[in-house]
CSV table of C-alpha atoms in Angstrom, one decimal:
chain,number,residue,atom,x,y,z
A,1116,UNK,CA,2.9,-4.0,-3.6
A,1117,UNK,CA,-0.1,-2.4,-3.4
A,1118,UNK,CA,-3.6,-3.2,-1.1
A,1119,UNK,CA,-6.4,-2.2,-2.6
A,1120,UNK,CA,-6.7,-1.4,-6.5
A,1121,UNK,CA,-10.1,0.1,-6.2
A,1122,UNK,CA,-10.4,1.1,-10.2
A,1123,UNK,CA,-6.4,1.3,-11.1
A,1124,UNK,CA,-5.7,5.1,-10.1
A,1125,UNK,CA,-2.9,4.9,-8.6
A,1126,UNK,CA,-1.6,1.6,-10.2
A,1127,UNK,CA,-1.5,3.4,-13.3
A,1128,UNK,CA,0.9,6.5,-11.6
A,1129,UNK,CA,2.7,3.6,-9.9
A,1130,UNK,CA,2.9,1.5,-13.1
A,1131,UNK,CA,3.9,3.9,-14.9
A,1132,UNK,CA,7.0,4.9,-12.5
A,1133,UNK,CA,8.0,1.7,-12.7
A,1134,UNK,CA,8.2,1.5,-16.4
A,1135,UNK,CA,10.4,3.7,-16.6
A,1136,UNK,CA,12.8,2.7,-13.6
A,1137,UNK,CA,12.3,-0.4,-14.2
A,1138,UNK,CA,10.1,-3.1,-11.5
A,1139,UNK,CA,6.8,-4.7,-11.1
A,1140,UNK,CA,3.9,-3.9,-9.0
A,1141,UNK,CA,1.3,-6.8,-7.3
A,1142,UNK,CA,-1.8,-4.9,-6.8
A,1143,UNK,CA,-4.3,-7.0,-4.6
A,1144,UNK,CA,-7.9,-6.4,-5.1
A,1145,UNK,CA,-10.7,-8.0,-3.2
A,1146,UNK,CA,-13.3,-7.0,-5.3
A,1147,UNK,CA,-13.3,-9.2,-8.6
A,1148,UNK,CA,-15.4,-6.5,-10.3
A,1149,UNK,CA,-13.1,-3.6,-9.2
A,1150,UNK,CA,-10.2,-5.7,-10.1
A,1151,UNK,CA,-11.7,-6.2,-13.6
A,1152,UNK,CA,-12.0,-2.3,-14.1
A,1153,UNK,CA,-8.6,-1.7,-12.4
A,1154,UNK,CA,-7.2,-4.1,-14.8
A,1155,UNK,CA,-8.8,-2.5,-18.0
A,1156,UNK,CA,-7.6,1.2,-17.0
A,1157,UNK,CA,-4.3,-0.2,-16.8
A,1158,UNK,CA,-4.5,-2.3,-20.2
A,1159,UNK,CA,-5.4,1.4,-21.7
A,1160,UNK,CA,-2.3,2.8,-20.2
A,1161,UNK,CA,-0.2,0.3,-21.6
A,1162,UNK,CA,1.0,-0.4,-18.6
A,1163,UNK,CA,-0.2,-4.5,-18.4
A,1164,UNK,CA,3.5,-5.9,-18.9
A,1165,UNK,CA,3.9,-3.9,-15.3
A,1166,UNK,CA,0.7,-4.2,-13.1
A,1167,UNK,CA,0.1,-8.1,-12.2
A,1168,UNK,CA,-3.4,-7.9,-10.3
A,1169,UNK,CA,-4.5,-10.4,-8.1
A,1170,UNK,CA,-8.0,-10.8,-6.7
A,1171,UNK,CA,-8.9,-12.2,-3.4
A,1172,UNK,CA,-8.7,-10.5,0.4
A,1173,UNK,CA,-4.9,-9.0,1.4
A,1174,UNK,CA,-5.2,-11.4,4.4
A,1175,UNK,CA,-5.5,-14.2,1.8
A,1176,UNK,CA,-2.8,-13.9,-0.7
A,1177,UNK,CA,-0.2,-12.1,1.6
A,1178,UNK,CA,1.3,-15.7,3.2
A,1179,UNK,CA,1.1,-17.1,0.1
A,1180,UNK,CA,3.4,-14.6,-1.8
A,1181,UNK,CA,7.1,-15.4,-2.8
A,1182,UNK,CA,8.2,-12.9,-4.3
A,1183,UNK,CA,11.5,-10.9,-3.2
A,1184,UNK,CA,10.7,-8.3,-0.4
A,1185,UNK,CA,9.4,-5.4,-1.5
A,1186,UNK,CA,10.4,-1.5,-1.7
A,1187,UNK,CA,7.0,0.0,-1.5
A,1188,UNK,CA,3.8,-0.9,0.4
A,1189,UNK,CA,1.0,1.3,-0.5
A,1190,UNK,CA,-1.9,0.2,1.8
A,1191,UNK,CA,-5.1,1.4,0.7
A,1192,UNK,CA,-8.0,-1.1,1.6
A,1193,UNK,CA,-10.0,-2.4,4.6
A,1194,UNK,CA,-8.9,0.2,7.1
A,1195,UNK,CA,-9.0,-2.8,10.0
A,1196,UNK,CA,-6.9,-4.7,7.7
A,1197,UNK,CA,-4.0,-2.2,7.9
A,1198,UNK,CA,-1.8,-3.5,10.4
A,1199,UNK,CA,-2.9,-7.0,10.7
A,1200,UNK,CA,-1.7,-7.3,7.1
A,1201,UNK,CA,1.3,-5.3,7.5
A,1202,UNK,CA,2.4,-7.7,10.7
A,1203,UNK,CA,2.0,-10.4,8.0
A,1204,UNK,CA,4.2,-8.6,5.5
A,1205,UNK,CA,6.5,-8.6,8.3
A,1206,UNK,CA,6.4,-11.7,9.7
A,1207,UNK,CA,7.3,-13.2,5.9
A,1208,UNK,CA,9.8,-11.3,6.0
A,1209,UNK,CA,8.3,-9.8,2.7
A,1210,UNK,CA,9.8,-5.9,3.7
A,1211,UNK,CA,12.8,-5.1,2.3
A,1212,UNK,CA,15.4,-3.0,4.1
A,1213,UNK,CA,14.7,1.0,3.4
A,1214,UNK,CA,10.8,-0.4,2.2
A,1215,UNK,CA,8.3,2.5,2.1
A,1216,UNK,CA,5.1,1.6,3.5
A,1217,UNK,CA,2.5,4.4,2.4
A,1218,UNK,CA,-0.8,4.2,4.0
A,1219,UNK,CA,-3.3,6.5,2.6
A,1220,UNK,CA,-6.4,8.4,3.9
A,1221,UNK,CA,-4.9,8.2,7.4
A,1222,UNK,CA,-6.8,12.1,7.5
A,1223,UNK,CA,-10.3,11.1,6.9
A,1224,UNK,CA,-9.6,7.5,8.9
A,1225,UNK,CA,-7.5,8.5,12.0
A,1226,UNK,CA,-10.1,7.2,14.6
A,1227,UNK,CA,-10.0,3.6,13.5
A,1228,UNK,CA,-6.3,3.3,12.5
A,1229,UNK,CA,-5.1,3.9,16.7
A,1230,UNK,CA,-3.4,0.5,16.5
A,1231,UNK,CA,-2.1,0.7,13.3
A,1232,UNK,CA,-0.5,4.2,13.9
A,1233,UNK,CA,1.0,3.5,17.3
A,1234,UNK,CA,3.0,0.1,15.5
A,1235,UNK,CA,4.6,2.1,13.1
A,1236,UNK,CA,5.2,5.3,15.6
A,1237,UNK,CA,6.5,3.6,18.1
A,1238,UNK,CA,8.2,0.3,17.0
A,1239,UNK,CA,12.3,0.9,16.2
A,1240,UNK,CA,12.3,-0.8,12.7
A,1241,UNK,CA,10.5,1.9,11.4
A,1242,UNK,CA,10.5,5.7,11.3
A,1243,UNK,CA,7.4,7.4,10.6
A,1244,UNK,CA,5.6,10.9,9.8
A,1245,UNK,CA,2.4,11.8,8.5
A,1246,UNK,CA,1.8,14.5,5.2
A,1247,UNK,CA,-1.3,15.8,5.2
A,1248,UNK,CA,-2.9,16.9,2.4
A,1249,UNK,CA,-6.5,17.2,1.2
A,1250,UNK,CA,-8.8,14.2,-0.1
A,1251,UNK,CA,-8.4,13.9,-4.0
A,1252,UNK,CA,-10.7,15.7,-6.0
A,1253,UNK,CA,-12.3,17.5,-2.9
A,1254,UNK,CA,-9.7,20.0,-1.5
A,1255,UNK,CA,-12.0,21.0,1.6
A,1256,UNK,CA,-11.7,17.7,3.3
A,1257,UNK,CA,-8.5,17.0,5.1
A,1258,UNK,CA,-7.0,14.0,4.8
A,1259,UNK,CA,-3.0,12.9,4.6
A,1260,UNK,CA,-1.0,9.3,4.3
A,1261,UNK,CA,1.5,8.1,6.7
A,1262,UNK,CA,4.9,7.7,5.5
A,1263,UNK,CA,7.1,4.8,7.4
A,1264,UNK,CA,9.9,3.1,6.7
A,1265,UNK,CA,11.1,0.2,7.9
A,1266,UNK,CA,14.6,-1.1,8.9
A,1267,UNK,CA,15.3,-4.6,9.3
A,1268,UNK,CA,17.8,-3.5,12.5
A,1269,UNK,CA,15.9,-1.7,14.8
A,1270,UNK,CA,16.9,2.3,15.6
C-alpha cells in the first residue's frame, strides 16, 4: 500500500519488485491530476497489471478497503495525515503481522511528525528506527524514513 503516488516514482521501483516476487500495490493519490501522471509513468514501465491507483484522500478510501492486510505501508502524503491514517490501518485491522510501515521524509519533516513518531516509538506492536539519508536528487539536505514494524502481539 502506498499513500501518496505523487508522479509514480517509487510505484514504479515498488511495482516493479513486485513483478517479480509476485503481489500488487494500491497506491492512493489525492490529486486526480498527479494520479493521472503517476498512472501513465507506470503504463510506460509496464508495470499497469501491478499498480492499481486510486484517487481520492488516504482518510477516504482507507475504511473502505478490503483487501487482505498488507506487508508494506509506505506513507508518503499529507504529513498530518501520517498517523491518523495509520491508526485507521490499524483499527481495520488492515496490518499484517511482520508489515513494514516506511514513512518517508521523516528528515526534512521531523517538527510536524512529534505524534506520529512517538506512536510508533513507543507503542509495543511495533519496533522502530530511523535511516537517514539525504533528500533524492539533492544530497546536501538531510532527510531519512522511519522504518517500523508492527506486531499484531505486543513486545
Amino acid at each position: 500500500l502506498e499513500l501518496g503516488a505523487y508522479c509514480g516514482y517509487s510505484a514504479v521501483l515498488m511495482g516493479s519488485i513486485l513483478q517479480k516476487r509476485g503481489g500488487k500495490l494500491i497506491s492512493i493519490e489525492k490529486s486526480p491530476e498527479l494520479a493521472e501522471v503517476a498512472r501513465s509513468v507506470v503504463d510506460f514501465a509496464g508495470l499497469s497489471d501491478i499498480v492499481e491507483f486510486r484517487v481520492g484522500t488516504a482518510a477516504g478510501i482507507l475504511p473502505t478497503l478490503t483487501e487482505s492486510p498488507f506487508e508494506l505501508v509506505f506513507i508518503d502524503h499529507l504529513k498530518a495525515a501520517y498517523l491518523p491514517d495509520l491508526k485507521v490501518l490499524e483499527e481495520r485491522n488492515l496490518l499484517a503481522d511482520g508489515c513494514r510501515v516506511v514513512a518517508d521524509n521523516i528528515g526534512i519533516f521531523i517538527s510536524s511528525l512529534d505524534d506520529y513518531l512517538t506512536h510508533v516509538r513507543e507503542n509495543p506492536h511495533y519496533e522502530s528506527h530511523y535511516i537517514p539519508s539525504s533528500m533524492e536528487y539533492v544530497d546536501s539536505i538531510d532527510d531519512g524514513i522511519e522504518v517500523s514494524t508492527y506486531r499484531k502481539e505486543a513486545a
